mmCIF file of C-alpha atoms and ligand atoms in Angstrom:
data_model
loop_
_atom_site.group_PDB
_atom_site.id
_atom_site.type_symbol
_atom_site.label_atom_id
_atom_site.label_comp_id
_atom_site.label_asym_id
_atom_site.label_seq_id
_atom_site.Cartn_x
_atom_site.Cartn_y
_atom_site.Cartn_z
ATOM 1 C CA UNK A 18 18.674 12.738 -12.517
ATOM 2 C CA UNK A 19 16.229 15.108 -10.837
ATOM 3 C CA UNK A 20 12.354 14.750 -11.140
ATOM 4 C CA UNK A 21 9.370 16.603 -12.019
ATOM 5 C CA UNK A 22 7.023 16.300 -9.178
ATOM 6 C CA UNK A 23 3.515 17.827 -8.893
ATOM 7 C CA UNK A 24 2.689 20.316 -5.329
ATOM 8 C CA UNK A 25 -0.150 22.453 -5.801
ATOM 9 C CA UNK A 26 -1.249 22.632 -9.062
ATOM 10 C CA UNK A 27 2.205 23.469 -10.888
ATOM 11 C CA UNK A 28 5.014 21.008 -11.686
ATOM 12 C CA UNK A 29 8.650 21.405 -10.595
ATOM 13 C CA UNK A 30 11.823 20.302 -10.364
ATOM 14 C CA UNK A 31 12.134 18.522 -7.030
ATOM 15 C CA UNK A 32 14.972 20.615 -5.358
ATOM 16 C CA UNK A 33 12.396 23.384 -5.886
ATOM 17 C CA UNK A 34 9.533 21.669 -4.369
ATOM 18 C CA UNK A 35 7.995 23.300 -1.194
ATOM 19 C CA UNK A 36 5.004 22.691 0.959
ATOM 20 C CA UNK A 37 4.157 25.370 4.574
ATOM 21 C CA UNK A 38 5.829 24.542 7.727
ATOM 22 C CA UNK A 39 2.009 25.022 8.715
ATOM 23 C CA UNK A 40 0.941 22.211 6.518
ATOM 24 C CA UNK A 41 -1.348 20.191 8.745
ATOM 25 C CA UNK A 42 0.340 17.189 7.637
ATOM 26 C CA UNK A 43 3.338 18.120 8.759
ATOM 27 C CA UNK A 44 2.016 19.030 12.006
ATOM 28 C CA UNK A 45 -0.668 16.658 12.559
ATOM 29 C CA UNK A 46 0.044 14.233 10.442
ATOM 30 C CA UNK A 47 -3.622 15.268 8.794
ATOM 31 C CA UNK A 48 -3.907 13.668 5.581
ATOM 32 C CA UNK A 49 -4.323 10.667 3.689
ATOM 33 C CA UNK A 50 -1.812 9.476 0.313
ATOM 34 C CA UNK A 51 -2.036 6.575 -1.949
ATOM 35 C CA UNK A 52 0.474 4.834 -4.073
ATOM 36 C CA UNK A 53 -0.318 3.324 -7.587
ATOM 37 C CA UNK A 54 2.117 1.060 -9.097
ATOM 38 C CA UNK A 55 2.875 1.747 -12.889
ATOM 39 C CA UNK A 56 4.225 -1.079 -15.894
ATOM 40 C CA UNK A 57 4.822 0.275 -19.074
ATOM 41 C CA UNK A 58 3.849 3.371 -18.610
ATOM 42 C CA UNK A 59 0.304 2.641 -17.329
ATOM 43 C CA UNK A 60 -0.932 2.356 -14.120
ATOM 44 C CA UNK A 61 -1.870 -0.804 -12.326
ATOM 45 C CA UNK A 62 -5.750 -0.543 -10.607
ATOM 46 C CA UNK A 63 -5.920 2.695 -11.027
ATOM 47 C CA UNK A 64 -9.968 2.716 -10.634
ATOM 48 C CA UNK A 65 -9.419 0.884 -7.112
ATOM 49 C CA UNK A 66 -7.048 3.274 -5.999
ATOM 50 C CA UNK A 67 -9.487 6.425 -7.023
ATOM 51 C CA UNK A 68 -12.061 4.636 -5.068
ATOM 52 C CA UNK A 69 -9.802 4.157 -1.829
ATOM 53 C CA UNK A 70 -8.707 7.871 -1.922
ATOM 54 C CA UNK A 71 -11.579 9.683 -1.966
ATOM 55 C CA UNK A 72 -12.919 6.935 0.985
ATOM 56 C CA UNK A 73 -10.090 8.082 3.175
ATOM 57 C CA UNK A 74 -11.075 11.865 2.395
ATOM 58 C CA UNK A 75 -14.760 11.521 3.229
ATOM 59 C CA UNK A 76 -13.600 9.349 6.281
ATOM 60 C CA UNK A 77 -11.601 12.164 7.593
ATOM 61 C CA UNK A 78 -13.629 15.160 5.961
ATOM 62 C CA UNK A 79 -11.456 16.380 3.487
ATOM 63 C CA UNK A 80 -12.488 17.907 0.916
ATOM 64 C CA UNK A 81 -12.353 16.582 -2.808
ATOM 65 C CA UNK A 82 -10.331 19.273 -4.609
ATOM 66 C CA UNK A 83 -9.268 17.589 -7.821
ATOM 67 C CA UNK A 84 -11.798 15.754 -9.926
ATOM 68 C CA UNK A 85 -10.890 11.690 -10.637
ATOM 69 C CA UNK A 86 -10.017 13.218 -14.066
ATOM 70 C CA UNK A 87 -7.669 16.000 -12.938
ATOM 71 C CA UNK A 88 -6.024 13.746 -10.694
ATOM 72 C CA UNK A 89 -5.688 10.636 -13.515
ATOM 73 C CA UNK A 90 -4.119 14.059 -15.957
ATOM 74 C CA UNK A 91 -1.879 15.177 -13.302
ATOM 75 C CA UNK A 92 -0.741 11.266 -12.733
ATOM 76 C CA UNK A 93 -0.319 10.554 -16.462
ATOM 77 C CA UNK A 94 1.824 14.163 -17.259
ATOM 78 C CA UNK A 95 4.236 13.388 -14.181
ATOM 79 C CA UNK A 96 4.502 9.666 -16.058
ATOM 80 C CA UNK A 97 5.505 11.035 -19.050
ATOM 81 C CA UNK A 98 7.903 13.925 -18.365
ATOM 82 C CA UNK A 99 9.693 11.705 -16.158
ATOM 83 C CA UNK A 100 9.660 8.636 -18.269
ATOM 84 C CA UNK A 101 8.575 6.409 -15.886
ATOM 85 C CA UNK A 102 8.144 3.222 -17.333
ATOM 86 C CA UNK A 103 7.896 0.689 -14.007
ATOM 87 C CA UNK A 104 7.797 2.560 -10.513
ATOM 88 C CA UNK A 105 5.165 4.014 -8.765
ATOM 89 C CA UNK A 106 3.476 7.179 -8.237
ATOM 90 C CA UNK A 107 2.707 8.730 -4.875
ATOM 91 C CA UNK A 108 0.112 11.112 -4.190
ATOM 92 C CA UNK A 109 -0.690 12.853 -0.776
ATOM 93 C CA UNK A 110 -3.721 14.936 -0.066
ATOM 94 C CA UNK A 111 -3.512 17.230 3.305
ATOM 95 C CA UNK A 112 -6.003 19.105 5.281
ATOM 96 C CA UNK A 113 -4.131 22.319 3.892
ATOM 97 C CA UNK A 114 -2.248 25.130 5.929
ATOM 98 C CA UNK A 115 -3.602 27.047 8.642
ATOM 99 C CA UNK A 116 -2.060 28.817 12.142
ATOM 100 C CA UNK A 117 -1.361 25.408 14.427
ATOM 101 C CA UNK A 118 -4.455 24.798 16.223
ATOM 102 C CA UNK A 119 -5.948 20.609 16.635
ATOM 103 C CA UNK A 120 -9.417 22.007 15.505
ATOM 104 C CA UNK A 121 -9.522 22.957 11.904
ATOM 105 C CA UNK A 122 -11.397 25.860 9.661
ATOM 106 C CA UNK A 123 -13.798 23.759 7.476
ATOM 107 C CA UNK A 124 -13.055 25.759 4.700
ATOM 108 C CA UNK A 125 -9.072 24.948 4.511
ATOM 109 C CA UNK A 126 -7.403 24.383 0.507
ATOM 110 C CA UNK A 127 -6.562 21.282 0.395
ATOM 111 C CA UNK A 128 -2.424 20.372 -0.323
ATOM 112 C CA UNK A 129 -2.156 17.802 -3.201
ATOM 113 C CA UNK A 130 1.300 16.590 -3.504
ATOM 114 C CA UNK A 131 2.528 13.907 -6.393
ATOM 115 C CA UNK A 132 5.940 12.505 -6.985
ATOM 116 C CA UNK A 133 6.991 9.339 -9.189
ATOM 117 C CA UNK A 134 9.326 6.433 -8.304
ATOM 118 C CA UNK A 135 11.331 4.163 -10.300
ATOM 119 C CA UNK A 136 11.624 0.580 -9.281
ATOM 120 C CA UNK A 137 11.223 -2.949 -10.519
ATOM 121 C CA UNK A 138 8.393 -4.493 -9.398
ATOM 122 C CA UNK A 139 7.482 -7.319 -11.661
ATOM 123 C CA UNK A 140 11.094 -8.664 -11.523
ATOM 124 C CA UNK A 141 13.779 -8.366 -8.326
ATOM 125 C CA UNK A 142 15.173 -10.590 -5.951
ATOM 126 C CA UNK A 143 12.119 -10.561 -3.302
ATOM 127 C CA UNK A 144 9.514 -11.480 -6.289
ATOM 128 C CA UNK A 145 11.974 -14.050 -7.233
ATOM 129 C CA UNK A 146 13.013 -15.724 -4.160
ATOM 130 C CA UNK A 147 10.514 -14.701 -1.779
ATOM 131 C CA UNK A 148 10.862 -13.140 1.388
ATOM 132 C CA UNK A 149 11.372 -12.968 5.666
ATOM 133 C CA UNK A 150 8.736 -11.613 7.558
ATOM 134 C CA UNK A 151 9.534 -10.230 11.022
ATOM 135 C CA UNK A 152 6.208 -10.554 13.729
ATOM 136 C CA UNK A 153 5.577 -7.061 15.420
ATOM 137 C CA UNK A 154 3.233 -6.183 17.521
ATOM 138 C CA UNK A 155 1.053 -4.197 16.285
ATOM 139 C CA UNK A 156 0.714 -0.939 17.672
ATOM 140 C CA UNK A 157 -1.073 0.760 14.973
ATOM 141 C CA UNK A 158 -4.474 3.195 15.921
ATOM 142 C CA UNK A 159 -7.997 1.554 15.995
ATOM 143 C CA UNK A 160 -8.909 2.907 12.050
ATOM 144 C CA UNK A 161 -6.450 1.116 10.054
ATOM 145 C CA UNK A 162 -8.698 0.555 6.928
ATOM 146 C CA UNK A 163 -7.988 4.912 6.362
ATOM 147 C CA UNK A 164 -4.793 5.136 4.431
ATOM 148 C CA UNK A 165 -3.305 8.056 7.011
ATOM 149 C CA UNK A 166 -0.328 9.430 6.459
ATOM 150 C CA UNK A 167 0.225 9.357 10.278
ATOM 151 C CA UNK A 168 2.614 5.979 9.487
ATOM 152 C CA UNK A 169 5.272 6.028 12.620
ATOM 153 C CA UNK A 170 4.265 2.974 13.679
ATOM 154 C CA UNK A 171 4.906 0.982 10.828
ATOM 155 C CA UNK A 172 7.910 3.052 10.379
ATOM 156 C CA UNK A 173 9.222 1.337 13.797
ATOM 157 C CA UNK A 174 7.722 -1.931 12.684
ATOM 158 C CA UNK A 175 9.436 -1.820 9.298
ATOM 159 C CA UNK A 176 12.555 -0.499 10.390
ATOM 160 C CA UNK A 177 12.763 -3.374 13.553
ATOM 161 C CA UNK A 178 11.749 -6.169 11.047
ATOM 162 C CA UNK A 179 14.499 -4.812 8.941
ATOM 163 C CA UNK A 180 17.288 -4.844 11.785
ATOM 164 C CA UNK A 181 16.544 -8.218 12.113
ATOM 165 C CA UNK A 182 17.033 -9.214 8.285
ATOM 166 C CA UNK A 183 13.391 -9.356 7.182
ATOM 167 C CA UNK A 184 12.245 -7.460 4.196
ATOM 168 C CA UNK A 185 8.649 -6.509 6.045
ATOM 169 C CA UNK A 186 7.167 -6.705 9.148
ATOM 170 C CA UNK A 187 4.387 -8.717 10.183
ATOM 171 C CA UNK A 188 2.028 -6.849 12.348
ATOM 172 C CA UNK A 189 0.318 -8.770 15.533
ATOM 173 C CA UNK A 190 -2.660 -7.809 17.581
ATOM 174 C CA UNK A 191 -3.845 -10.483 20.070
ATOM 175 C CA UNK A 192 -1.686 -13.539 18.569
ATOM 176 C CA UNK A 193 -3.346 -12.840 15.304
ATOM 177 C CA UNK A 194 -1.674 -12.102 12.368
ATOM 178 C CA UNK A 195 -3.594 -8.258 10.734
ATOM 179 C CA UNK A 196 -1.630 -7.855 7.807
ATOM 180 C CA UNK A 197 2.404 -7.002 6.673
ATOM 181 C CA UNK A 198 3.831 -2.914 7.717
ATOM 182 C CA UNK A 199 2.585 -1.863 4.508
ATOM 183 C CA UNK A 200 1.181 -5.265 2.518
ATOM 184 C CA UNK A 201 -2.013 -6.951 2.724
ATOM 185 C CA UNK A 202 -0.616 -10.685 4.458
ATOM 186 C CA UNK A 203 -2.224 -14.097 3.518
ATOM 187 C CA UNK A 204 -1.352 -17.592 4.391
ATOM 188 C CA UNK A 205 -2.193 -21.229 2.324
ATOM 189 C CA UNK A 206 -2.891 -23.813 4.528
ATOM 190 C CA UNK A 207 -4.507 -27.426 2.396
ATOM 191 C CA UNK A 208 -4.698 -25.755 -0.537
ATOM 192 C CA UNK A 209 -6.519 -22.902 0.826
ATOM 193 C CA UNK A 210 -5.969 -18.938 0.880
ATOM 194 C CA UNK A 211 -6.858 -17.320 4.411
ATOM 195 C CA UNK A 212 -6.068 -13.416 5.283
ATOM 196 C CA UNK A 213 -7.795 -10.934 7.196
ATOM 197 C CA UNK A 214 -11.315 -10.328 6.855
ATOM 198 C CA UNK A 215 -12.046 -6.363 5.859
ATOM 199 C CA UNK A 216 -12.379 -4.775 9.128
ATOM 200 C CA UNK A 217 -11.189 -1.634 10.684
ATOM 201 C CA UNK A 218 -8.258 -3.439 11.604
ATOM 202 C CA UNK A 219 -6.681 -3.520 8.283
ATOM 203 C CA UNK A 220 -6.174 -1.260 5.402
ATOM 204 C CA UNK A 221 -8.625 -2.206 2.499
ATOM 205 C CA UNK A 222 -5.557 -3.550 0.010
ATOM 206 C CA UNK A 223 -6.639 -2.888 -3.701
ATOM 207 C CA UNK A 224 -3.782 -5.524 -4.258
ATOM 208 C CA UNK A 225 -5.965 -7.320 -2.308
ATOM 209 C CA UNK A 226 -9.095 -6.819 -3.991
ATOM 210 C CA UNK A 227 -8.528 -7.494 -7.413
ATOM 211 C CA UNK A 228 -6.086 -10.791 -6.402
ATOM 212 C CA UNK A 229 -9.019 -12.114 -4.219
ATOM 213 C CA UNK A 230 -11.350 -11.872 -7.179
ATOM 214 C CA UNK A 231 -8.401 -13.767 -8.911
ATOM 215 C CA UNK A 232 -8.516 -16.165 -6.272
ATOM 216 C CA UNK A 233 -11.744 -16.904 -6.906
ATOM 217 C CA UNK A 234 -11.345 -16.739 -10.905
ATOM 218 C CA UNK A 235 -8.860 -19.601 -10.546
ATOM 219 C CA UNK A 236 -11.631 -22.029 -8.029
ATOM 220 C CA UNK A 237 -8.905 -21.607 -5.386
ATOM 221 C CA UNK A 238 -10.570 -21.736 -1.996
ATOM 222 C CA UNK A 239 -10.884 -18.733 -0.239
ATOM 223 C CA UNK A 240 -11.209 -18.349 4.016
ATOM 224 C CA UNK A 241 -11.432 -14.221 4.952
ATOM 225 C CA UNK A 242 -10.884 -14.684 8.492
ATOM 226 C CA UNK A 243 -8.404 -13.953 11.271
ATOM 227 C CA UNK A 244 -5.606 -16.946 11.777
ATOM 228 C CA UNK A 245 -3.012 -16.901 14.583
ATOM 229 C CA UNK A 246 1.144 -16.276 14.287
ATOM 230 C CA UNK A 247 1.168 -19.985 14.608
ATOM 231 C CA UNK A 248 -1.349 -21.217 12.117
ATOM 232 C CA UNK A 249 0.823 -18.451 9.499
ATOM 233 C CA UNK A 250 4.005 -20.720 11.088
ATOM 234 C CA UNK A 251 2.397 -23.895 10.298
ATOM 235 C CA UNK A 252 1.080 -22.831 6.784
ATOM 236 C CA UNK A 253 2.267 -24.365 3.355
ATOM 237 C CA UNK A 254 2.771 -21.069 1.657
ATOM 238 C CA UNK A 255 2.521 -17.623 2.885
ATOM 239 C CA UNK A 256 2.426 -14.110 0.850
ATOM 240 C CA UNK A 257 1.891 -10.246 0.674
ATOM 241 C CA UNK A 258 0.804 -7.973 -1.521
ATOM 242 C CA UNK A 259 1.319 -4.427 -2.221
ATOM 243 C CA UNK A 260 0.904 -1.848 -5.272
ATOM 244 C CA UNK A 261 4.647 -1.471 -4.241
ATOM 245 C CA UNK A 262 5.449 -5.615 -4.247
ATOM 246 C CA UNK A 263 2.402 -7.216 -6.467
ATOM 247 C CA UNK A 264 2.466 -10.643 -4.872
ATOM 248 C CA UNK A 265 5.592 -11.316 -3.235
ATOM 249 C CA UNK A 266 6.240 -14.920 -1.654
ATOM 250 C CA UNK A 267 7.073 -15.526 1.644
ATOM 251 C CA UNK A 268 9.679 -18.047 2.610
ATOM 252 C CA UNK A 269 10.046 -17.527 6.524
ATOM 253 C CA UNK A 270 8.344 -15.870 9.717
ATOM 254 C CA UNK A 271 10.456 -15.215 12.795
ATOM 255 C CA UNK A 272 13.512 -17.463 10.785
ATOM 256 C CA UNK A 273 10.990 -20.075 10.833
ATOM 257 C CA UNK A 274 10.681 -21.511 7.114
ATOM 258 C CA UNK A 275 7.517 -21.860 5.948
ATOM 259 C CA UNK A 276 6.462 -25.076 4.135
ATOM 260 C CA UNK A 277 9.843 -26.679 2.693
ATOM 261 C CA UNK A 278 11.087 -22.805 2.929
ATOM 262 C CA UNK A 279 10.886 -22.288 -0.840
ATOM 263 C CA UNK A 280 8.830 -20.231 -3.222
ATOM 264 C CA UNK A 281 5.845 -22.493 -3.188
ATOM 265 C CA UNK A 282 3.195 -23.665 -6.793
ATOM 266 C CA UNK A 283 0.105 -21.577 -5.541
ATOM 267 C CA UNK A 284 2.182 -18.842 -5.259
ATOM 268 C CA UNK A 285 3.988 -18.644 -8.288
ATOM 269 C CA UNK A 286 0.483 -19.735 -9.763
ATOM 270 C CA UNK A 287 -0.925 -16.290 -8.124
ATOM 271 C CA UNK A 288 2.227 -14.218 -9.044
ATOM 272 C CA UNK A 289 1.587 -14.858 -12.792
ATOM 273 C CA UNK A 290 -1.998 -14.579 -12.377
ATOM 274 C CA UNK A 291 -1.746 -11.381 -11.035
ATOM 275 C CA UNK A 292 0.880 -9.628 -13.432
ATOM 276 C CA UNK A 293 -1.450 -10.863 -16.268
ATOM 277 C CA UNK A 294 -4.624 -9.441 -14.949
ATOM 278 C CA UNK A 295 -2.044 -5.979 -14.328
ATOM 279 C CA UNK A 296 -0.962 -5.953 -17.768
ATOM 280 C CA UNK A 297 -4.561 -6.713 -19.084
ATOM 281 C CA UNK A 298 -6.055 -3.583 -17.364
ATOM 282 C CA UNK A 299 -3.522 -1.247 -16.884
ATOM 283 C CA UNK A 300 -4.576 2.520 -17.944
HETATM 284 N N1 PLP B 284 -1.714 -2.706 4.291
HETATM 285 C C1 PLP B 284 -1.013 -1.609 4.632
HETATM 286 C C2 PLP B 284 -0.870 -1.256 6.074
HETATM 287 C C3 PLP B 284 -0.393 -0.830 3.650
HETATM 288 O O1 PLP B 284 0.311 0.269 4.000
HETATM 289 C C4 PLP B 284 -0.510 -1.223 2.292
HETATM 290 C C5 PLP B 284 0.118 -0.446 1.229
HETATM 291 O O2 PLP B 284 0.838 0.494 1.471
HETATM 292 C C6 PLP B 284 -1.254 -2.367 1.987
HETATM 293 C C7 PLP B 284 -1.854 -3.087 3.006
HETATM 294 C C8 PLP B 284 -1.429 -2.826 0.570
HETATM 295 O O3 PLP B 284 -2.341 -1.987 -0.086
HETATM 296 P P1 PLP B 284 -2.329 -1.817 -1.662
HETATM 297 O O4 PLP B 284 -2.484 -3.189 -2.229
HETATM 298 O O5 PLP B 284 -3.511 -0.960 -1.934
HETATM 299 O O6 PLP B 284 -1.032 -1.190 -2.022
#
C-alpha cells in the first residue's frame, strides 16, 4: 500500500513525491528532521519534539516557516489519511534550493518534508527481550545536541553494530560511553540510573526528558554524568531510549551480558512507566 506523504505544502502519493536536485540537503546535508512516535493515533511528546525542532532551526539559522500549529495540522492529516495507528512520523526541514554554493542567500524557502511509518513500538521482540549493543567509536561532529540530518556517521556505526549482530550501536568518545547511534544510552549500577549529562556531545533525547522526570517521579536515583565502556560492562541493567524504541532493555555490550544477561526489574519497572505516562499525554 502506497502513502500519502506531505513535501511542500501539498500531499501526495509517495511515487509522486519530489524534492530539487539543488535541495541543500541533498547537497549539504543542510537541515535538521525530527521523528515523533505515534500510539493510537496520537502522538507521543509531541510538545518536546516542537521544542527540539525549532532549537535545531535557530541553531543553524533556519527559518521557521510553518507555525507549531500548521505543523501539528499537517502531522495529524498525514495520521489520518494513512491510518496510522502505531508508527512514527518523520519530518525534515531544509535550508531550501538554491544554485550549489557552501554560503547561502538568507532569504532561501525553506523545504518541509513529512512522511509516516508503521511499526510496533510498544510490543516486538527488542522491547520484549531486550537487546545487543555494539561499542563504536564515535566519530560523530563536535554539535551533536542539533538533530542534523548530516547522519553518515551513525549510518556506519549502525550498520557495523548491525554486521556484528547488535540491534544499535553504542557510540564511544574517550572510553566513555555518549549515547546509542540514534538512542539516548543509560546504565543502572546499585540501584542507580547514570547517562550522559546534556552537553554538546549528545543529542537532547525528548525520550530522555520526559523518562528522567519519570525517574525521578518513581524516587529512583538519578547520576547525569559521563561513565566509561567498562562501568556500562559492569552495570546491573543497561537501556536506550528512542521516540522510535520507547525504553528498550539492554541485555549485552560487545557479547558481554550485562547483569545475569536478562531483561532486568528497573527496567521493566521503567518500560511500563513510560508507556503509561505515553498513553496519558499523547495528543
Ligand atoms: N540520540 C541520537 C543520536 C538520536 O539520533 C536519537 C533519536 O533519533 C536519540 C538520541 C533519541 O532521541 P528521541 O528520544 O528524541 O527520539
Amino acid at each position: 500500500m502506497t502513502r500519502t506523504v506531505y513535501v511542500n505544502g501539498v500531499f501526495v502519493d509517495e511515487s509522486e513525491a519530489r524534492v530539487s536536485i539543488f535541495d541543500r540537503g541533498f547537497l549539504f546535508a543542510d537541515g535538521i528532521y525530527e521523528v515523533v512516535a505515534v500510539m493510537d493515533g496520537k502522538l507521543i511528546d509531541f510538545d518536546g519534539h516542537m521544542s527540539r525542532l525549532r532549537r535545531s532551526l535557530r541553531a543553524i539559522g533556519i527559518p521557521e516557516s510553518m507555525t507549531e500549529d500548521e505543523l501539528l495540522a499537517v502531522i495529524r492529516q498525514l495520521v489520518g489519511v494513512n491510518k496510522l495507528d502505531e508508527g512514527l512520523v518523520y519530518m525534515e526541514i531544509t535550508r531550501g534550493v538554491a544554485d550549489r554554493d557552501f554560503v547561502y542567500a538568507r532569504d532561501l524557502e525553506p523545504s518541509v518534508v513529512m512522511f509516516s511509518q508503521v511499526k510496533s513500538l510498544v510490543e516486538n521482540q527488542a522491547t520484549r527481550e531486550g537487546v545487543r549493543l555494539k561499542s563504536v567509536e564515535d566519530l560523530r561532529w563536535a554539535r551533536r545536541d542539533i538533530k542534523s540530518v548530516g547522519l553518515l556517521a551513525q549510518v556506519l556505526a549502525k550498520q557495523t553494530a548491525r554486521d556484528a549482530g547488535a540491534y544499535e550501536a553504542l557510540m564511544i568518545k574517550d572510553g566513555h560511553v555518549t549515547e546509542g547511534g540514534s538512542s539516548s544510552a543509560y546504565i543502572i549500577k546499585d540501584g542507580v540510573v547514570i547517562t550522559h549529562p546534556l552537553t554538546n556531545d549528545i543529542l537532547p533525547g525528548i525520550t530522555r526528558a520526559s523518562l528522567l522526570k519519570l525517574v525521578k517521579a518513581n524516587e529512583i536515583s538519578l547520576d547525569e554524568r559521563t561513565f566509561t565502556l567498562e562501568e556500562a560492562y559492569a552495570a546491573d541493567e543497561a537501556f536506550i531510549t528512542a521516540a522510535s524504541t520507547y525504553v528498550c532493555p539492554v541485555v549485552a555490550i560487545d557479547d558481554r551480558p550485562i547483569g545475569d544477561g536478562m531483561v532486568g526489574p528497573v527496567v521493566r519497572k521503567l518500560q511500563q512507566v513510560y508507556i503509561d505516562h505515553a498513553r496519558d499525554t499523547a495528543v
